[in-house]
Amino acid sequence: MNKIAQIFETLEYGPAPETPDQANAWLDSQNRKFGHFINGAWTEPGKTFASTNPANGEKLAEITDGTSADVDTAVKAARAAFPLWSGLSGYERGKFLYSIARMIQKHSRLFAVLETMDNGKPIRESRDADIPLVARHFYHHAGWATHLEREFPDHVPYGVCGQIIPWNFPLLMLAWKIAPALAAGNTVVLKPAEFTSLTALLFAEICERVGLPKGVVNIVTGEGDTGAALVNHSDVDKIAFTGSTEVGKIIRAATAGSGKGLSLELGGKSPYIVFEDADLDSAVEGLVEAIWFNQGQVCCAGSRLLVQESIEERFIAKVKKRMANLRVGDPLDKSVDIGALVAPVQVERIRDLMKRGVAEGAVVYEPDGAVPANGCFLKPALVTNVSPANTLVAEEIFGPVLVAMSFRTPEEAVALANNTRYGLAATLWSENINLALDIAPKLKAGVIWINGTNQFDAAVGFGGYKESGYGREGGREGMGAYLKPKWEKELKPAPLAKSVPAKAANPLDAGHLDQTAKMYIGGKQARPDSGYNRPVHGAKGDLIGEVGDGNRKDIRNAVEAARAALGWGTSAAHSRAQVLYFLAENLDYRRDEFAARIKAQTGEDGQKEVAQSVERLFAFAGWADKYDGAVHNPPMRAVAAAMVEPLGVIGVVAPPSRPLLGSVALIAPALAMGNTVVLVPSDRSPLSMTDFYQVLETSDMPSGVVNIVTGESVSLAKTLAEHDGVDGLWFAGPADGSAMVEKASVGNLKQTWTSRGLYYDLADPRFAGDYFLGKATQVKNVWIPYGA
C-alpha cells in the first residue's frame, strides 16, 4: 500500500513543520543579544539572562535584566514625550495605531513563529488566534483615539503608564495594554515577562519603523525586581498588571496611598458548566479549547468541569476519548494540539500540585502515549473524585489539568461555580436559552460564555470579579481605564477642620438628654457592642448628643446584615428607584427638623444642605433604571451583552463635613445600582444620619440594605477594609487614612475609592452622575452565539 493510501486507511496525522528560518534570521540580525528600547533607541545590553525555547531547551537570545536606573531612564523618557503625544489630535494618534496594526499584519507569520519558539504554544494558536487579535486591538483603538473627545468629554490621560505583562500571551497582553494607553494619549513603559520578551522587542522595532515619536513606547526587560522598580517609581501615574493574584496583591499594597491608577487582571479558576440538555459533542470540543488551549496556561481556562449528574458518566467517557486523540509535541508542528509549557519551573509546580491533590483523594486520568523526552511537556490530565476543598479544585493550576465534579440542579451548579475566591470567567452549555440566560447573571465572573468558550474581541471588555482583579481591557470600559476626569487632576487638599474645644463634662451627666442615638443594623436599632458611647459636640463645644462607639463586632454584624440583603441588587431597577424617590420625599417632609440638627452640629444653616440631599436622592432615583449596559457586535456570529452589575456590599466612610449630604451623596449611587451599604457617618457630626434611619424605616427600604455604624471613622474604615465580606469601600478622609484603606483592602482585593485628603465638593452637580455610578458597578460581558 502506498503512503497516501495508508494515511487514508489509518487517518494518522503526519508532521507539518513550520520553518523557524525567518525568526532565527531576525534573532541573528540582532546578534541574539538585546538591550532595552528606551526613548526610541536601543541601549547597550547590560547584565543578561537567557531566553530559551521551552520545547527543546535551546537558547534563543540573551535578554538584559533591567535595573532601577534603567526603569528611571525609561520613565523620564516617557514623561518627556507625554506633552507632545497627548497634545496630538486623536486622529493623529490613531494614524500611528493604524500603522502599527498594518505592520503587525504584514509580519504576522514572523511574530507567530517567534511567539511559539519563545513561549511553547502551538503555532496554530499563535498564527490563528493571538496575532490576528493583536492587530485587531490596534485597529480598534485607532478608532477610539479618533473619537475620544466626543465619547469621553472632559477626560484626560493619566500620563506615564507602567505596564507589566505575563508570559502566557506575550504579544497579545502587550496589545491589550499599549493600544488603549496610546489611544488615550498616555506614554508607556512596558516590562514583558522574563520568560517571553522576544515579541515585545520585535514590537519595539515596529514602533521604530512606523516613526512613533521617541519615548512614547519604552520596553524594559527584566525579572521581578525590574517590575517592582516600575511599580514603585514615583513618576508613574498608572500601573496596569496582568499576572498572578499573589503578585497583584503585592502591587495593590505597594501603590496604596500613591494616587496611581491601578488595573489588575489576575488569576482564575473558571467553571465550565454542562447541563443535561447540552449538545454534548460540541461541549466536549469547547472543553478542549477551554482547558488545553495554550497548555492550560490561561487565566480564564475552564479548569473546573461541572457536569450534571444525569449525564456525568456519558460525558466523562466522551472527554476521555477526545483526550486520547490530542497530540502533544513540537509546537512548531501545525498538527500539534498541545505544545510545551513555558519553563521547567512551571512543570514542577504543576506536578507538585498534582501530588497534593492525589494525596487528598483525587484520581488522575492521563491518556496513553508518550510525550517528547526533551522539553517542558505534560500530558493532558482529567481529575475526578474530588470535593470543593481539594487543592486541585481550589487553587489555580495553570496547566493542562481539568478537575471534574457533578451537580444535580441548576441552583447547585451556581453554588459550586461561585465557590471560589476568583471570578474571571465562566462557560455554560445548554440548548435551553431560557436556562442559560437565567444562570449567566448569577455567576460571579466578569466574562460568561454561552455554548462557546475563549471568545475575545477588542470591542468587548475582559476582566474579573473578586480576587481575579478589577478594571477591564477592551471595549469602552477598557478605554475608560486609561482616562480620568480632567477635574481630578485639579483637586486641592481638603481644608483642615476648625477645631472647637469640647467643654469639660462628666460623661455620666447627660443633662437634658434622655436618649442615646443607637446604630442601625439589619433594619433595627442596635446598641454598640462596646457598651460605650461617644459624645457629640456642637459648633461651640456644647454637648448636644451621644452615639454608640462602634467596634469590630458592630461592623461584623452590619456586614452580615448587608450580605443577607443582597437580593436588593436583583430587584427591578424601577423598584429601587421608587424607594429612593420615597426617601427623598420623606426627607423633604422633615427638612426643618434635619436643618435644625445640622445647625446644632455645625453652626451653619442646614436648609441648603437638606435641599441638596433631597436633590441627590432624587437624581440617583432617576439613574437607577437608566445606567445600564450595551450590546456589542464582535466580528463573529455572536453578540456580547455588557451587563452592569452591583459590586455587592459597599462600605462607605463619609467625610467629616456636611453631616447629611456627605453621607447621602455617597450612599445614593451605591443604592441606586443595587448595592447594600454599611455606612460610617461623620464621626464629628453623626446625628444627622442617626436621624436618617427613621426616614429609612418609613420609606419601604428593605432591612439590611442600609446599615449605620457610628464611631471613629479611620478605625472603623480599617475594619471594613480588612473584612472579606465587603466588596467595595469608599473612604472620604485624610491621606494617611486613604493609604491605610487601600493597603488593608488587599485581603480580598476589594475595589476602593478614597479621597486621599483632597477636597471633593460633594455638592457639585458632577457627583450627581456617572462618577460614582461607575465605581458602584462592574461590567459582566455575556457572549451569546447565534445562527444555525
PDB file of C-alpha atoms in Angstrom, residues 59-306:
ATOM      1  CA  LYS A  59      18.898  29.269  23.998  1.00  0.00           C
ATOM      2  CA  LEU A  60      17.251  31.776  21.708  1.00  0.00           C
ATOM      3  CA  ALA A  61      18.807  35.023  22.911  1.00  0.00           C
ATOM      4  CA  GLU A  62      20.301  36.950  25.807  1.00  0.00           C
ATOM      5  CA  ILE A  63      17.950  39.468  27.448  1.00  0.00           C
ATOM      6  CA  THR A  64      19.073  42.394  29.593  1.00  0.00           C
ATOM      7  CA  ASP A  65      17.970  42.305  33.226  1.00  0.00           C
ATOM      8  CA  GLY A  66      16.735  45.847  33.808  1.00  0.00           C
ATOM      9  CA  THR A  67      17.879  47.815  36.838  1.00  0.00           C
ATOM     10  CA  SER A  68      16.094  50.559  38.732  1.00  0.00           C
ATOM     11  CA  ALA A  69      18.317  53.022  36.858  1.00  0.00           C
ATOM     12  CA  ASP A  70      17.085  51.594  33.538  1.00  0.00           C
ATOM     13  CA  VAL A  71      13.484  51.969  34.698  1.00  0.00           C
ATOM     14  CA  ASP A  72      14.165  55.531  35.804  1.00  0.00           C
ATOM     15  CA  THR A  73      15.641  56.396  32.404  1.00  0.00           C
ATOM     16  CA  ALA A  74      12.624  54.904  30.639  1.00  0.00           C
ATOM     17  CA  VAL A  75      10.139  56.745  32.881  1.00  0.00           C
ATOM     18  CA  LYS A  76      11.951  60.035  32.270  1.00  0.00           C
ATOM     19  CA  ALA A  77      11.793  59.409  28.523  1.00  0.00           C
ATOM     20  CA  ALA A  78       8.063  58.663  28.751  1.00  0.00           C
ATOM     21  CA  ARG A  79       7.488  61.778  30.847  1.00  0.00           C
ATOM     22  CA  ALA A  80       9.372  63.947  28.365  1.00  0.00           C
ATOM     23  CA  ALA A  81       7.349  62.500  25.478  1.00  0.00           C
ATOM     24  CA  PHE A  82       3.989  62.932  27.176  1.00  0.00           C
ATOM     25  CA  PRO A  83       3.259  66.594  26.329  1.00  0.00           C
ATOM     26  CA  LEU A  84       3.874  66.049  22.620  1.00  0.00           C
ATOM     27  CA  TRP A  85       1.985  62.775  22.389  1.00  0.00           C
ATOM     28  CA  SER A  86      -1.024  63.843  24.461  1.00  0.00           C
ATOM     29  CA  GLY A  87      -1.087  67.131  22.563  1.00  0.00           C
ATOM     30  CA  LEU A  88      -1.603  65.412  19.223  1.00  0.00           C
ATOM     31  CA  SER A  89      -5.153  65.179  17.965  1.00  0.00           C
ATOM     32  CA  GLY A  90      -6.887  61.855  18.361  1.00  0.00           C
ATOM     33  CA  TYR A  91      -6.795  61.469  14.607  1.00  0.00           C
ATOM     34  CA  GLU A  92      -3.002  61.857  14.566  1.00  0.00           C
ATOM     35  CA  ARG A  93      -2.545  59.305  17.333  1.00  0.00           C
ATOM     36  CA  GLY A  94      -4.984  56.990  15.573  1.00  0.00           C
ATOM     37  CA  LYS A  95      -2.862  57.049  12.426  1.00  0.00           C
ATOM     38  CA  PHE A  96       0.118  55.720  14.368  1.00  0.00           C
ATOM     39  CA  LEU A  97      -2.006  52.946  15.868  1.00  0.00           C
ATOM     40  CA  TYR A  98      -3.298  52.082  12.414  1.00  0.00           C
ATOM     41  CA  SER A  99       0.270  51.911  11.085  1.00  0.00           C
ATOM     42  CA  ILE A 100       1.258  49.562  13.903  1.00  0.00           C
ATOM     43  CA  ALA A 101      -1.722  47.313  13.100  1.00  0.00           C
ATOM     44  CA  ARG A 102      -0.759  47.181   9.433  1.00  0.00           C
ATOM     45  CA  MET A 103       2.867  46.350  10.222  1.00  0.00           C
ATOM     46  CA  ILE A 104       1.816  43.538  12.539  1.00  0.00           C
ATOM     47  CA  GLN A 105      -0.364  42.114   9.796  1.00  0.00           C
ATOM     48  CA  LYS A 106       2.442  42.366   7.260  1.00  0.00           C
ATOM     49  CA  HIS A 107       4.795  40.473   9.569  1.00  0.00           C
ATOM     50  CA  SER A 108       2.223  38.237  11.193  1.00  0.00           C
ATOM     51  CA  ARG A 109       3.984  34.971  10.411  1.00  0.00           C
ATOM     52  CA  LEU A 110       7.267  36.231  11.865  1.00  0.00           C
ATOM     53  CA  PHE A 111       5.507  37.293  15.055  1.00  0.00           C
ATOM     54  CA  ALA A 112       3.638  33.966  15.267  1.00  0.00           C
ATOM     55  CA  VAL A 113       6.722  31.803  14.837  1.00  0.00           C
ATOM     56  CA  LEU A 114       8.784  33.867  17.252  1.00  0.00           C
ATOM     57  CA  GLU A 115       5.977  33.714  19.813  1.00  0.00           C
ATOM     58  CA  THR A 116       5.774  29.934  19.556  1.00  0.00           C
ATOM     59  CA  MET A 117       9.534  29.499  19.803  1.00  0.00           C
ATOM     60  CA  ASP A 118       9.709  31.720  22.883  1.00  0.00           C
ATOM     61  CA  ASN A 119       6.532  30.600  24.645  1.00  0.00           C
ATOM     62  CA  GLY A 120       5.939  26.994  23.552  1.00  0.00           C
ATOM     63  CA  LYS A 121       2.318  27.351  22.438  1.00  0.00           C
ATOM     64  CA  PRO A 122       1.258  25.557  19.218  1.00  0.00           C
ATOM     65  CA  ILE A 123       1.870  27.562  16.066  1.00  0.00           C
ATOM     66  CA  ARG A 124      -1.801  27.165  15.109  1.00  0.00           C
ATOM     67  CA  GLU A 125      -2.764  29.192  18.176  1.00  0.00           C
ATOM     68  CA  SER A 126      -0.138  31.888  17.665  1.00  0.00           C
ATOM     69  CA  ARG A 127      -0.943  32.172  13.971  1.00  0.00           C
ATOM     70  CA  ASP A 128      -4.735  31.924  14.068  1.00  0.00           C
ATOM     71  CA  ALA A 129      -5.658  33.429  17.443  1.00  0.00           C
ATOM     72  CA  ASP A 130      -3.003  35.577  19.090  1.00  0.00           C
ATOM     73  CA  ILE A 131      -1.570  37.625  16.244  1.00  0.00           C
ATOM     74  CA  PRO A 132      -4.850  38.430  14.453  1.00  0.00           C
ATOM     75  CA  LEU A 133      -6.275  39.624  17.763  1.00  0.00           C
ATOM     76  CA  VAL A 134      -3.177  41.762  18.356  1.00  0.00           C
ATOM     77  CA  ALA A 135      -3.761  43.562  15.059  1.00  0.00           C
ATOM     78  CA  ARG A 136      -7.482  43.835  15.851  1.00  0.00           C
ATOM     79  CA  HIS A 137      -6.730  45.685  19.104  1.00  0.00           C
ATOM     80  CA  PHE A 138      -4.573  48.279  17.380  1.00  0.00           C
ATOM     81  CA  TYR A 139      -7.167  48.793  14.649  1.00  0.00           C
ATOM     82  CA  HIS A 140      -9.965  49.087  17.190  1.00  0.00           C
ATOM     83  CA  HIS A 141      -8.129  51.571  19.356  1.00  0.00           C
ATOM     84  CA  ALA A 142      -7.106  53.647  16.363  1.00  0.00           C
ATOM     85  CA  GLY A 143     -10.829  54.308  16.104  1.00  0.00           C
ATOM     86  CA  TRP A 144     -11.127  55.109  19.800  1.00  0.00           C
ATOM     87  CA  ALA A 145      -8.312  57.641  19.514  1.00  0.00           C
ATOM     88  CA  THR A 146     -10.154  59.400  16.707  1.00  0.00           C
ATOM     89  CA  HIS A 147     -13.440  59.671  18.638  1.00  0.00           C
ATOM     90  CA  LEU A 148     -12.083  60.105  22.146  1.00  0.00           C
ATOM     91  CA  GLU A 149     -13.080  63.710  22.732  1.00  0.00           C
ATOM     92  CA  ARG A 150     -16.624  63.033  21.607  1.00  0.00           C
ATOM     93  CA  GLU A 151     -17.084  59.855  23.610  1.00  0.00           C
ATOM     94  CA  PHE A 152     -15.126  60.841  26.739  1.00  0.00           C
ATOM     95  CA  PRO A 153     -15.625  64.592  27.083  1.00  0.00           C
ATOM     96  CA  ASP A 154     -13.627  66.404  29.779  1.00  0.00           C
ATOM     97  CA  HIS A 155     -11.366  63.394  30.299  1.00  0.00           C
ATOM     98  CA  VAL A 156      -7.574  63.376  30.085  1.00  0.00           C
ATOM     99  CA  PRO A 157      -4.883  60.697  30.019  1.00  0.00           C
ATOM    100  CA  TYR A 158      -3.186  59.652  33.240  1.00  0.00           C
ATOM    101  CA  GLY A 159       0.311  60.455  31.970  1.00  0.00           C
ATOM    102  CA  VAL A 160       3.037  57.802  32.216  1.00  0.00           C
ATOM    103  CA  CYS A 161       1.676  54.249  32.406  1.00  0.00           C
ATOM    104  CA  GLY A 162       3.741  51.396  33.787  1.00  0.00           C
ATOM    105  CA  GLN A 163       2.589  48.098  32.310  1.00  0.00           C
ATOM    106  CA  ILE A 164       3.643  44.601  33.361  1.00  0.00           C
ATOM    107  CA  ILE A 165       2.545  41.609  31.305  1.00  0.00           C
ATOM    108  CA  PRO A 166       2.715  37.814  31.753  1.00  0.00           C
ATOM    109  CA  TRP A 167       4.318  35.064  29.727  1.00  0.00           C
ATOM    110  CA  ASN A 168       1.208  33.151  28.613  1.00  0.00           C
ATOM    111  CA  PHE A 169       0.121  35.622  25.893  1.00  0.00           C
ATOM    112  CA  PRO A 170       3.201  37.831  25.491  1.00  0.00           C
ATOM    113  CA  LEU A 171       2.262  39.878  22.438  1.00  0.00           C
ATOM    114  CA  LEU A 172      -1.489  39.815  22.980  1.00  0.00           C
ATOM    115  CA  MET A 173      -1.176  41.180  26.523  1.00  0.00           C
ATOM    116  CA  LEU A 174       1.137  43.871  25.164  1.00  0.00           C
ATOM    117  CA  ALA A 175      -1.515  44.901  22.634  1.00  0.00           C
ATOM    118  CA  TRP A 176      -4.296  44.840  25.240  1.00  0.00           C
ATOM    119  CA  LYS A 177      -2.340  47.366  27.298  1.00  0.00           C
ATOM    120  CA  ILE A 178      -0.377  49.527  24.883  1.00  0.00           C
ATOM    121  CA  ALA A 179      -3.163  50.113  22.336  1.00  0.00           C
ATOM    122  CA  PRO A 180      -5.686  51.789  24.708  1.00  0.00           C
ATOM    123  CA  ALA A 181      -2.940  53.609  26.597  1.00  0.00           C
ATOM    124  CA  LEU A 182      -1.616  55.219  23.428  1.00  0.00           C
ATOM    125  CA  ALA A 183      -5.092  55.936  22.080  1.00  0.00           C
ATOM    126  CA  ALA A 184      -5.864  57.859  25.280  1.00  0.00           C
ATOM    127  CA  GLY A 185      -2.689  59.938  24.963  1.00  0.00           C
ATOM    128  CA  ASN A 186      -0.597  58.229  27.629  1.00  0.00           C
ATOM    129  CA  THR A 187       3.031  57.251  27.206  1.00  0.00           C
ATOM    130  CA  VAL A 188       4.186  53.797  28.241  1.00  0.00           C
ATOM    131  CA  VAL A 189       6.953  51.906  29.984  1.00  0.00           C
ATOM    132  CA  LEU A 190       6.256  48.201  29.491  1.00  0.00           C
ATOM    133  CA  LYS A 191       8.015  45.295  31.151  1.00  0.00           C
ATOM    134  CA  PRO A 192       7.443  41.961  29.420  1.00  0.00           C
ATOM    135  CA  ALA A 193       7.733  38.673  31.288  1.00  0.00           C
ATOM    136  CA  GLU A 194      11.296  37.452  31.714  1.00  0.00           C
ATOM    137  CA  PHE A 195      10.469  34.106  30.079  1.00  0.00           C
ATOM    138  CA  THR A 196       8.957  35.662  26.953  1.00  0.00           C
ATOM    139  CA  SER A 197      10.384  39.048  25.987  1.00  0.00           C
ATOM    140  CA  LEU A 198      11.228  38.476  22.336  1.00  0.00           C
ATOM    141  CA  THR A 199       7.989  39.507  20.618  1.00  0.00           C
ATOM    142  CA  ALA A 200       7.884  42.667  22.753  1.00  0.00           C
ATOM    143  CA  LEU A 201      11.354  43.516  21.443  1.00  0.00           C
ATOM    144  CA  LEU A 202      10.245  42.800  17.887  1.00  0.00           C
ATOM    145  CA  PHE A 203       7.281  45.092  18.544  1.00  0.00           C
ATOM    146  CA  ALA A 204       9.716  47.816  19.622  1.00  0.00           C
ATOM    147  CA  GLU A 205      11.319  47.566  16.219  1.00  0.00           C
ATOM    148  CA  ILE A 206       7.869  48.007  14.659  1.00  0.00           C
ATOM    149  CA  CYS A 207       7.493  51.217  16.686  1.00  0.00           C
ATOM    150  CA  GLU A 208      10.771  52.398  15.174  1.00  0.00           C
ATOM    151  CA  ARG A 209       9.672  51.528  11.652  1.00  0.00           C
ATOM    152  CA  VAL A 210       6.376  53.432  11.868  1.00  0.00           C
ATOM    153  CA  GLY A 211       8.108  56.524  13.226  1.00  0.00           C
ATOM    154  CA  LEU A 212       6.383  56.551  16.603  1.00  0.00           C
ATOM    155  CA  PRO A 213       7.692  59.624  18.477  1.00  0.00           C
ATOM    156  CA  LYS A 214      10.607  58.864  20.768  1.00  0.00           C
ATOM    157  CA  GLY A 215       9.714  57.955  24.322  1.00  0.00           C
ATOM    158  CA  VAL A 216       6.067  57.169  23.657  1.00  0.00           C
ATOM    159  CA  VAL A 217       6.707  53.418  23.999  1.00  0.00           C
ATOM    160  CA  ASN A 218       9.593  52.135  26.082  1.00  0.00           C
ATOM    161  CA  ILE A 219      10.321  48.432  26.602  1.00  0.00           C
ATOM    162  CA  VAL A 220      12.423  47.488  29.642  1.00  0.00           C
ATOM    163  CA  THR A 221      13.116  43.783  30.054  1.00  0.00           C
ATOM    164  CA  GLY A 222      13.990  42.079  33.294  1.00  0.00           C
ATOM    165  CA  GLU A 223      12.923  39.868  36.146  1.00  0.00           C
ATOM    166  CA  GLY A 224      10.750  40.598  39.176  1.00  0.00           C
ATOM    167  CA  ASP A 225      12.923  43.367  40.580  1.00  0.00           C
ATOM    168  CA  THR A 226      12.537  45.313  37.329  1.00  0.00           C
ATOM    169  CA  GLY A 227       8.773  45.180  37.633  1.00  0.00           C
ATOM    170  CA  ALA A 228       8.947  46.236  41.280  1.00  0.00           C
ATOM    171  CA  ALA A 229      11.066  49.257  40.329  1.00  0.00           C
ATOM    172  CA  LEU A 230       8.410  50.253  37.804  1.00  0.00           C
ATOM    173  CA  VAL A 231       5.554  49.829  40.293  1.00  0.00           C
ATOM    174  CA  ASN A 232       7.342  51.869  42.937  1.00  0.00           C
ATOM    175  CA  HIS A 233       8.563  54.672  40.680  1.00  0.00           C
ATOM    176  CA  SER A 234       7.188  57.966  41.952  1.00  0.00           C
ATOM    177  CA  ASP A 235       6.724  59.463  38.475  1.00  0.00           C
ATOM    178  CA  VAL A 236       4.477  56.682  37.125  1.00  0.00           C
ATOM    179  CA  ASP A 237       0.817  57.732  37.063  1.00  0.00           C
ATOM    180  CA  LYS A 238      -0.882  54.378  36.430  1.00  0.00           C
ATOM    181  CA  ILE A 239       0.047  50.718  36.773  1.00  0.00           C
ATOM    182  CA  ALA A 240      -1.597  48.032  34.645  1.00  0.00           C
ATOM    183  CA  PHE A 241      -0.709  44.468  35.615  1.00  0.00           C
ATOM    184  CA  THR A 242      -1.691  41.054  34.340  1.00  0.00           C
ATOM    185  CA  GLY A 243      -0.402  38.084  36.293  1.00  0.00           C
ATOM    186  CA  SER A 244      -0.930  36.072  39.447  1.00  0.00           C
ATOM    187  CA  THR A 245      -3.247  37.132  42.242  1.00  0.00           C
ATOM    188  CA  GLU A 246      -0.382  36.927  44.722  1.00  0.00           C
ATOM    189  CA  VAL A 247       1.712  39.464  42.821  1.00  0.00           C
ATOM    190  CA  GLY A 248      -1.381  41.581  42.192  1.00  0.00           C
ATOM    191  CA  LYS A 249      -1.891  41.867  45.945  1.00  0.00           C
ATOM    192  CA  ILE A 250       1.728  42.952  46.392  1.00  0.00           C
ATOM    193  CA  ILE A 251       1.222  45.660  43.761  1.00  0.00           C
ATOM    194  CA  ARG A 252      -2.032  46.830  45.406  1.00  0.00           C
ATOM    195  CA  ALA A 253      -0.170  47.209  48.714  1.00  0.00           C
ATOM    196  CA  ALA A 254       2.803  48.925  47.082  1.00  0.00           C
ATOM    197  CA  THR A 255       0.655  51.534  45.321  1.00  0.00           C
ATOM    198  CA  ALA A 256      -1.563  52.251  48.342  1.00  0.00           C
ATOM    199  CA  GLY A 257      -1.724  55.956  49.031  1.00  0.00           C
ATOM    200  CA  SER A 258       0.291  56.868  45.948  1.00  0.00           C
ATOM    201  CA  GLY A 259      -2.650  58.133  43.904  1.00  0.00           C
ATOM    202  CA  LYS A 260      -1.647  55.914  40.991  1.00  0.00           C
ATOM    203  CA  GLY A 261      -4.349  54.447  38.810  1.00  0.00           C
ATOM    204  CA  LEU A 262      -4.413  50.670  39.015  1.00  0.00           C
ATOM    205  CA  SER A 263      -5.801  47.919  36.790  1.00  0.00           C
ATOM    206  CA  LEU A 264      -5.355  44.290  37.816  1.00  0.00           C
ATOM    207  CA  GLU A 265      -6.195  41.277  35.638  1.00  0.00           C
ATOM    208  CA  LEU A 266      -5.289  38.302  37.794  1.00  0.00           C
ATOM    209  CA  GLY A 267      -5.815  34.596  38.233  1.00  0.00           C
ATOM    210  CA  GLY A 268      -8.870  32.444  37.802  1.00  0.00           C
ATOM    211  CA  LYS A 269     -10.423  29.071  38.468  1.00  0.00           C
ATOM    212  CA  SER A 270     -13.190  29.242  35.937  1.00  0.00           C
ATOM    213  CA  PRO A 271     -16.142  26.842  35.932  1.00  0.00           C
ATOM    214  CA  TYR A 272     -17.218  25.006  32.787  1.00  0.00           C
ATOM    215  CA  ILE A 273     -20.849  24.004  33.342  1.00  0.00           C
ATOM    216  CA  VAL A 274     -22.549  21.366  31.188  1.00  0.00           C
ATOM    217  CA  PHE A 275     -26.292  20.869  31.632  1.00  0.00           C
ATOM    218  CA  GLU A 276     -28.058  17.651  30.692  1.00  0.00           C
ATOM    219  CA  ASP A 277     -29.732  19.197  27.651  1.00  0.00           C
ATOM    220  CA  ALA A 278     -26.437  20.413  26.122  1.00  0.00           C
ATOM    221  CA  ASP A 279     -25.067  19.325  22.759  1.00  0.00           C
ATOM    222  CA  LEU A 280     -22.508  17.020  24.363  1.00  0.00           C
ATOM    223  CA  ASP A 281     -20.201  16.637  21.379  1.00  0.00           C
ATOM    224  CA  SER A 282     -19.976  20.402  20.951  1.00  0.00           C
ATOM    225  CA  ALA A 283     -19.446  20.819  24.687  1.00  0.00           C
ATOM    226  CA  VAL A 284     -16.533  18.363  24.541  1.00  0.00           C
ATOM    227  CA  GLU A 285     -14.903  20.311  21.711  1.00  0.00           C
ATOM    228  CA  GLY A 286     -15.452  23.527  23.639  1.00  0.00           C
ATOM    229  CA  LEU A 287     -13.881  21.914  26.673  1.00  0.00           C
ATOM    230  CA  VAL A 288     -10.750  21.052  24.703  1.00  0.00           C
ATOM    231  CA  GLU A 289     -10.470  24.725  23.802  1.00  0.00           C
ATOM    232  CA  ALA A 290     -11.265  25.827  27.347  1.00  0.00           C
ATOM    233  CA  ILE A 291      -8.644  23.847  29.234  1.00  0.00           C
ATOM    234  CA  TRP A 292      -5.997  22.636  26.787  1.00  0.00           C
ATOM    235  CA  PHE A 293      -5.625  25.811  24.746  1.00  0.00           C
ATOM    236  CA  ASN A 294      -2.101  27.132  25.402  1.00  0.00           C
ATOM    237  CA  GLN A 295      -1.454  24.059  27.580  1.00  0.00           C
ATOM    238  CA  GLY A 296      -3.948  25.344  30.132  1.00  0.00           C
ATOM    239  CA  GLN A 297      -1.740  28.350  30.816  1.00  0.00           C
ATOM    240  CA  VAL A 298      -4.684  30.699  30.541  1.00  0.00           C
ATOM    241  CA  CYS A 299      -6.055  32.847  33.368  1.00  0.00           C
ATOM    242  CA  CYS A 300      -9.631  32.183  32.225  1.00  0.00           C
ATOM    243  CA  ALA A 301      -9.122  28.475  31.452  1.00  0.00           C
ATOM    244  CA  GLY A 302     -12.227  26.367  32.102  1.00  0.00           C
ATOM    245  CA  SER A 303     -10.345  24.272  34.626  1.00  0.00           C
ATOM    246  CA  ARG A 304     -13.351  23.216  36.765  1.00  0.00           C
ATOM    247  CA  LEU A 305     -15.742  20.967  34.860  1.00  0.00           C
ATOM    248  CA  LEU A 306     -19.208  20.898  36.447  1.00  0.00           C
TER     249      LEU A 306
END
